[in-house]
Short mmCIF file of C-alpha atoms and ligand atoms in Angstrom, two decimals:
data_model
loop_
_atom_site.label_atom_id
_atom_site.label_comp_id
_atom_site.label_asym_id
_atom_site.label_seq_id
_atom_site.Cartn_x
_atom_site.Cartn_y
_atom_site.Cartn_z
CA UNK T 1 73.83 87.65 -22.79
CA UNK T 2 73.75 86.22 -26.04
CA UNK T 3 75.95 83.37 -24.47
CA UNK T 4 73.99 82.46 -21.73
CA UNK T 5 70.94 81.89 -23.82
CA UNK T 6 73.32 79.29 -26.03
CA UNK T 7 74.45 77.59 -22.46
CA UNK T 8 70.59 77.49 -21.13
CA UNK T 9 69.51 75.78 -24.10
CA UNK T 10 72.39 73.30 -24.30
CA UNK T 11 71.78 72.20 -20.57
CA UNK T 12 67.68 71.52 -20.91
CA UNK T 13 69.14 69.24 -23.80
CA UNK T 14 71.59 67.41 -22.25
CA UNK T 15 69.49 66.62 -19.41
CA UNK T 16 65.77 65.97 -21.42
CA UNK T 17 67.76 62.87 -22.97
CA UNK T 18 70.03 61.95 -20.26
CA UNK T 19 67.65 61.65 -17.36
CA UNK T 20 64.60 59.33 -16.69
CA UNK T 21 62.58 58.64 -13.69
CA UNK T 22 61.99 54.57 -13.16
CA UNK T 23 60.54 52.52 -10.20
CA UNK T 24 62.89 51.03 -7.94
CA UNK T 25 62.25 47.96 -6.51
CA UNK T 26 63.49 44.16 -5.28
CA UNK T 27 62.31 41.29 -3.40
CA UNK T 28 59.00 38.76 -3.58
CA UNK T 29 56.49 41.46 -3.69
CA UNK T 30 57.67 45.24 -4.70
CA UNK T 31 57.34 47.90 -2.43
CA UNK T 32 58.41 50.66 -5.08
CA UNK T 33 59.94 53.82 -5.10
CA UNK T 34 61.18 56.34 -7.20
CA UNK T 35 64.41 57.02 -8.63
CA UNK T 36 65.64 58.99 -10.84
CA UNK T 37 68.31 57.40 -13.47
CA UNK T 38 70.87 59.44 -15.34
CA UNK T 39 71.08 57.05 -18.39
CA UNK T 40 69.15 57.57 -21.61
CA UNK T 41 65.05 57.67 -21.47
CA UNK T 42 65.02 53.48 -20.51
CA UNK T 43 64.29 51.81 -17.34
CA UNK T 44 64.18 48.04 -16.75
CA UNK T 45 62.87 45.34 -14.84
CA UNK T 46 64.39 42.07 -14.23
CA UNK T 47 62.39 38.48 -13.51
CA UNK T 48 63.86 35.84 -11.48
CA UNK T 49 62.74 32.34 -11.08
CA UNK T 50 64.34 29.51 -9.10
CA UNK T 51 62.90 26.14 -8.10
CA UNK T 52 63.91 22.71 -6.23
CA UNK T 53 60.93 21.35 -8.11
CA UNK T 54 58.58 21.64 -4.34
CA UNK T 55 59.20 25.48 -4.19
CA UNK T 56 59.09 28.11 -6.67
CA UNK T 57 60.57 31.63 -5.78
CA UNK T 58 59.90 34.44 -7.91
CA UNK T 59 61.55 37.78 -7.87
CA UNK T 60 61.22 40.79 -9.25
CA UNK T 61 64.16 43.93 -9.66
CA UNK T 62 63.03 47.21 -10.98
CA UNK T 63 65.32 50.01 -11.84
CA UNK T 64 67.41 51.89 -14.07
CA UNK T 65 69.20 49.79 -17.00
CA UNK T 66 71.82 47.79 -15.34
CA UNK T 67 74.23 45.49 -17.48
CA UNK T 68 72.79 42.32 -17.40
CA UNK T 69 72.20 38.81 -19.31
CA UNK T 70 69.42 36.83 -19.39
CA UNK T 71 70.14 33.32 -17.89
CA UNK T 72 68.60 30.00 -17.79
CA UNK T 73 68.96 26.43 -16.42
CA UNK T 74 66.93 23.26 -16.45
CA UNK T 75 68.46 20.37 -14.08
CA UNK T 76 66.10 17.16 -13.06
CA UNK T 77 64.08 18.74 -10.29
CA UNK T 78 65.70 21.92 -10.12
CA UNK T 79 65.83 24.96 -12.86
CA UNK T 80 66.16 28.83 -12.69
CA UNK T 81 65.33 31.86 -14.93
CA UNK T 82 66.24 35.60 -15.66
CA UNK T 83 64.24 37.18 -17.85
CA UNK T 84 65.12 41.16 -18.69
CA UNK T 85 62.50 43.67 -20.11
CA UNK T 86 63.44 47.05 -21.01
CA UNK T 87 60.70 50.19 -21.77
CA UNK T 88 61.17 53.78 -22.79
CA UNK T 89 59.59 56.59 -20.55
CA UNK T 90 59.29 58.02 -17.44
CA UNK T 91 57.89 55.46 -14.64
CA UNK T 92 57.46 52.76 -17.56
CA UNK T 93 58.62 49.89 -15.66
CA UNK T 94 55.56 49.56 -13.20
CA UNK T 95 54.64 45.63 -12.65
CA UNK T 96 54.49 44.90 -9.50
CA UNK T 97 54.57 40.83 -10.24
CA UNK T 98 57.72 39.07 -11.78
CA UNK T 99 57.12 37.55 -15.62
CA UNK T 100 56.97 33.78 -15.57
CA UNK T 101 59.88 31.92 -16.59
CA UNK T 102 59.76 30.73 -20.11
CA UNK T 103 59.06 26.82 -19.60
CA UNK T 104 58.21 26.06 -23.64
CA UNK T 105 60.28 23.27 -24.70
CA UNK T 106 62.49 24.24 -27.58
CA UNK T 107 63.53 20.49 -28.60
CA UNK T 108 66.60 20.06 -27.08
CA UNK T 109 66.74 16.97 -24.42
CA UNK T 110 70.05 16.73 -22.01
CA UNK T 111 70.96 14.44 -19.28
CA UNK T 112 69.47 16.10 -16.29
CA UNK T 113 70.65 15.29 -12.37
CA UNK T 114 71.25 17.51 -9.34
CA UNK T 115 72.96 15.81 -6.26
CA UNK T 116 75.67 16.07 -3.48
CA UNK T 117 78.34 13.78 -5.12
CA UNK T 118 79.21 13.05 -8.96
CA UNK T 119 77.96 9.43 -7.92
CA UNK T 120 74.66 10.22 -7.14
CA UNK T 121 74.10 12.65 -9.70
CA UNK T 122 74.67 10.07 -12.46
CA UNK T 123 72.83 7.40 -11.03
CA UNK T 124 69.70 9.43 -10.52
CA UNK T 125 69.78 11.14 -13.99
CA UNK T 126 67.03 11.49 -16.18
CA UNK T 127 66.48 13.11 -19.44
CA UNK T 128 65.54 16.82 -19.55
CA UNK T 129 63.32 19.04 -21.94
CA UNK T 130 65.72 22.38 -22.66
CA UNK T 131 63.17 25.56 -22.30
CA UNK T 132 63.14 28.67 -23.70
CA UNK T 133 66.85 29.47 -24.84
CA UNK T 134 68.50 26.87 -23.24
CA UNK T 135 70.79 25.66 -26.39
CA UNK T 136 73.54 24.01 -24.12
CA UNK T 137 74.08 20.68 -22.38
CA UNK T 138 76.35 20.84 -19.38
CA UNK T 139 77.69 18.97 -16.67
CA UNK T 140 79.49 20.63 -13.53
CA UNK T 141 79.90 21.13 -9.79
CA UNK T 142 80.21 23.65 -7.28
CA UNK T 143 78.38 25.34 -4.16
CA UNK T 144 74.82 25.71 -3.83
CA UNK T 145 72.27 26.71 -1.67
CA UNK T 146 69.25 26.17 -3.53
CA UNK T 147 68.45 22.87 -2.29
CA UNK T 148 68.62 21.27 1.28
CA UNK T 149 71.73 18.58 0.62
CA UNK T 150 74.62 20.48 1.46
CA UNK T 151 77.15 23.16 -0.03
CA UNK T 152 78.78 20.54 -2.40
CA UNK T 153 77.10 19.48 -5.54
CA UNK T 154 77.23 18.33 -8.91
CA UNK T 155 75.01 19.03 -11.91
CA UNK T 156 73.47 18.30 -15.23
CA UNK T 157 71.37 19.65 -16.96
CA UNK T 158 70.52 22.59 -19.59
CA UNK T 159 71.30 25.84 -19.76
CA UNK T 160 72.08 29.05 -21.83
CA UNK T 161 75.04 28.96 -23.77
CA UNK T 162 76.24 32.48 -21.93
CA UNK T 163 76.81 30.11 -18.35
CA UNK T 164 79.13 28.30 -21.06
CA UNK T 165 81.78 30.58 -22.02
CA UNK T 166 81.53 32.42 -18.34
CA UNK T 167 79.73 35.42 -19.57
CA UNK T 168 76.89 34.29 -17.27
CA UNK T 169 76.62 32.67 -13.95
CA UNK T 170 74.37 31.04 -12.03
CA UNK T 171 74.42 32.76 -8.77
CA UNK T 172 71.27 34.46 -8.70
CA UNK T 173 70.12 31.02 -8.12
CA UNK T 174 71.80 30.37 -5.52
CA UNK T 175 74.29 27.68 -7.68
CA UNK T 176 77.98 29.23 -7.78
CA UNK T 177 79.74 26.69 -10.79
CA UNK T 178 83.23 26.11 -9.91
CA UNK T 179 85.72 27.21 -13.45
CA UNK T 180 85.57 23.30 -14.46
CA UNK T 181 82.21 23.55 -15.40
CA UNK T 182 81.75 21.70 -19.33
CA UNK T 183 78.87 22.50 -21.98
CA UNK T 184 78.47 20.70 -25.48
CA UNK T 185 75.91 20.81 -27.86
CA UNK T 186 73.36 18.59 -28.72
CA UNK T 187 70.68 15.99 -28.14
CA UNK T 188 71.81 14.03 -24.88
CA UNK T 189 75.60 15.15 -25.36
CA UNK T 190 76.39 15.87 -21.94
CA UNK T 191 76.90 11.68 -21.34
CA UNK T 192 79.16 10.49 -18.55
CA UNK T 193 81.29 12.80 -17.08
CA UNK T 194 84.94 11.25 -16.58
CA UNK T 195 86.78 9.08 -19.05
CA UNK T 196 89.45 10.54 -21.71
CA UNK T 197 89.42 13.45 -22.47
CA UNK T 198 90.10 14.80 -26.08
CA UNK T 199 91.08 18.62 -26.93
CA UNK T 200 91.28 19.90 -30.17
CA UNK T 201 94.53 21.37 -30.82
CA UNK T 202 95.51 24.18 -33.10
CA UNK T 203 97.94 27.13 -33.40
CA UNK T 204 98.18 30.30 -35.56
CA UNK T 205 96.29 33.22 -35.82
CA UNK T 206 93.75 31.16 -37.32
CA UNK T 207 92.54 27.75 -35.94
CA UNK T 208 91.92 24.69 -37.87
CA UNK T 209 91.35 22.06 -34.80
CA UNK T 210 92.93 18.27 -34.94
CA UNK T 211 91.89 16.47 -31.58
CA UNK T 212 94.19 14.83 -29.24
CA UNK T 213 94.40 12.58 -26.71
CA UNK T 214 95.43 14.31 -23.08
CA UNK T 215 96.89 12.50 -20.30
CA UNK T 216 94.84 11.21 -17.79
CA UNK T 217 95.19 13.95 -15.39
CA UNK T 218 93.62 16.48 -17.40
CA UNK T 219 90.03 17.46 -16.71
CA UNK T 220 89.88 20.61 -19.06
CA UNK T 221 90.84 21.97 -22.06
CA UNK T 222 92.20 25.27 -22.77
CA UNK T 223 92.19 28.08 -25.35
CA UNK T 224 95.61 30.53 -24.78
CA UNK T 225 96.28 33.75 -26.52
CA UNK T 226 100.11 35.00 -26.46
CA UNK T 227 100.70 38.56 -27.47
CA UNK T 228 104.09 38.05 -26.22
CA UNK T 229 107.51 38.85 -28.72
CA UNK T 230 106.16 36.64 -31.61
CA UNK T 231 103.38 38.89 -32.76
CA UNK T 232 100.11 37.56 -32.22
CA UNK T 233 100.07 33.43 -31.89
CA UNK T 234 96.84 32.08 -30.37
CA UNK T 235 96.93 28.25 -29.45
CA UNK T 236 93.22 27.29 -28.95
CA UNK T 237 91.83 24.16 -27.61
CA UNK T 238 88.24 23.40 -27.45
CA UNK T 239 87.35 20.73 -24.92
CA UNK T 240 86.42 17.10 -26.37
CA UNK T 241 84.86 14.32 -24.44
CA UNK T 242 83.46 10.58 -25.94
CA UNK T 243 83.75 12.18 -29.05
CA UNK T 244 81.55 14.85 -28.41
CA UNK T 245 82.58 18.51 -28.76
CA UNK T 246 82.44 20.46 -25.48
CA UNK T 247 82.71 23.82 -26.59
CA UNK T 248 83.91 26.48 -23.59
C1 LIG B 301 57.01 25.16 -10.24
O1 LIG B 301 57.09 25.52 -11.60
C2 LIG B 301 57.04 24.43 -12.50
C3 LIG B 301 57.25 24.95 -13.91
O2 LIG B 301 56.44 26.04 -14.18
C4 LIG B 301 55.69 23.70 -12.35
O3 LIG B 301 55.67 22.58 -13.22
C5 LIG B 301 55.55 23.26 -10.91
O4 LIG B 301 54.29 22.68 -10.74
C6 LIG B 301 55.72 24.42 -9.97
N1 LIG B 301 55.71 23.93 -8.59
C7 LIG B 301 54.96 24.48 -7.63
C8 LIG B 301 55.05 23.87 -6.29
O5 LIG B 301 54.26 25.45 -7.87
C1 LIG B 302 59.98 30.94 -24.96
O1 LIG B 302 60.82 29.91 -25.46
C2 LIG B 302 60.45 29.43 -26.73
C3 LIG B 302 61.34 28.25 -27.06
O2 LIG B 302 62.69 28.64 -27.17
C4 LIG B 302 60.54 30.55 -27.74
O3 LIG B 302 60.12 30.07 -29.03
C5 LIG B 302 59.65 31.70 -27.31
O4 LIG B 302 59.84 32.79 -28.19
C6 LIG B 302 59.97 32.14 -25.90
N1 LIG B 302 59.00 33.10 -25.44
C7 LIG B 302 59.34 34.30 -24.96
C8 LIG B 302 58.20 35.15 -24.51
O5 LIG B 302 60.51 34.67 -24.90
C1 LIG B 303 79.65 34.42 -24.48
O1 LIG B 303 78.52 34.04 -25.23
C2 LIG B 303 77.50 35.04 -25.28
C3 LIG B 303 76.30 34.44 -25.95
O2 LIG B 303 76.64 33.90 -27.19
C4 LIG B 303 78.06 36.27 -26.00
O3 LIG B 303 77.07 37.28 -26.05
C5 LIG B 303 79.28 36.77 -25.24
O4 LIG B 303 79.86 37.84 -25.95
C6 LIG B 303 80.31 35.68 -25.06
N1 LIG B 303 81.33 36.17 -24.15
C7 LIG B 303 82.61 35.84 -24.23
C8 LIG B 303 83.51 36.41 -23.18
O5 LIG B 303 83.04 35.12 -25.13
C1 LIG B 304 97.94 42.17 -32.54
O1 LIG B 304 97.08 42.37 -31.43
C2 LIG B 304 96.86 43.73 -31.15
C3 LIG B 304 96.08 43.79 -29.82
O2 LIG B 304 95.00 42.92 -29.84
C4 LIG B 304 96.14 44.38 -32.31
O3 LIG B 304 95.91 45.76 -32.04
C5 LIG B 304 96.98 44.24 -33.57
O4 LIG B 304 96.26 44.74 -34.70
C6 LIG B 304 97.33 42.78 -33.81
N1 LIG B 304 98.24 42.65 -34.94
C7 LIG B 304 98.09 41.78 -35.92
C8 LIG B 304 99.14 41.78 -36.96
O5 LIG B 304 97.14 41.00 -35.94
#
């Protein structure tokens, strides 16, 4: 008797901290429903922006915390947005509109194109104002279906330094980057986007970078680890381009 009370008590426990009800929802408008989440006493709701510059989509996800980053890109016409908001409490999470993306300038100015072929990208480019946490230049290419111009394109623009290291994608607008994708930091840094390209070169278990010229077939840099019979050696390169750091 006396342990059954114990177990009773342990269970309405476990499950008062574990267990949260949130509203469920996707899409333009949200037609919600109820779920019940078995994480802690959180639920979450997820904005999405993406635009071509003539049309604006906004989305909205409700539901129970999922792992997720926040994302952000400015090109010339085109730019997207995912905001995150978390709240404690049963049914908490109940707008029914997406939050607007974050479009305050935060000082930061890259070169800014979206096109079909590298060509076209560079000769239409125009400087871009960085919003919200946009704290990266980049440059890159890829599939998209965000705008009407085909599968193939190539892009400048800003964006958050988590599309940089691959943490983050861009897929949720519609933009899949292809691995050579290159960010660097600072005003107008992402210039050009072919000519020689310098790595910084080190070795050791820590990394004190001298640049170096690569041969003219290399497009990217690289940053190795080996765990391999020597103990732990890491060679790390950190791509370089007209003597501008592109950090990966
Ligand atoms: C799309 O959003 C941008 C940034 O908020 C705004 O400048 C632009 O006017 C919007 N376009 C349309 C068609 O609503
Ligand atoms: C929007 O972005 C600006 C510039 O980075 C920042 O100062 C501000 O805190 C952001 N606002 C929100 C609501 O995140
Ligand atoms: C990538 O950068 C983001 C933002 O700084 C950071 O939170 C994340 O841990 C990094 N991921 C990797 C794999 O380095
Ligand atoms: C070597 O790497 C392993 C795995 O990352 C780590 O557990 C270990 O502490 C490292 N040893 C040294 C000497 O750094």
């Amino acid at each position: 008797m006396k342990h059954l009370f114990v177990i009773a008590i342990v269970c309405s426990c476990v499950i008062e901290v574990r267990s949260v009800l949130c509203w469920r929802c996707s899409g333009k408008t949200c037609q919600r429903i109820v779920r019940f989440c078995p994480s802690d006493n959180t639920c979450q709701t997820t904005s999405i922006t993406r635009s071509t510059g003539e049309i604006n989509t906004t989305l909205i996800e409700q539901d129970c915390p999922q792992i997720t980053q926040e994302v952000s890109f400015t090109s010339r016409l085109a730019f997207g947005s995912k905001s995150v908001k978390s709240c404690t409490g049963n049914q908490c999470n109940d707008e029914t509109v997406a939050d607007p993306s974050n479009r305050t300038e935060n000082g930061l100015e890259c070169y800014g194109c979206f096109a079909s072929t590298s060509e076209s990208c560079t000769k239409s480019e125009e400087k871009v104002k960085c919003v919200g946490q946009e704290d990266r230049c980049f440059y890159g290419s890829g599939t998209q279906s965000l705008a009407s111009f085909g599968s193939s394109f190539f892009i400048k623009g800003c964006v958050t330094k988590n599309v940089c290291n691959g943490s983050a994608n861009l897929n949720e607008f519609l933009v899949s980057l292809d691995a050579q994708t290159s960010c660097c930091q600072g005003n107008l840094c992402n210039v050009g986007s072919a000519g020689p390209l310098l790595c910084n070169r080190c070795s050791g278990k820590t990394c004190t970078p001298i640049p170096v010229l690569c041969p003219s077939s290399s497009r990217s840099c690289e940053t190795v680890s080996l765990t391999q019979f020597i103990g732990n050696v890491t060679l790390r390169f950190t791509k370089e381009t007209f003597n501008i750091v592109w950090t990966l």
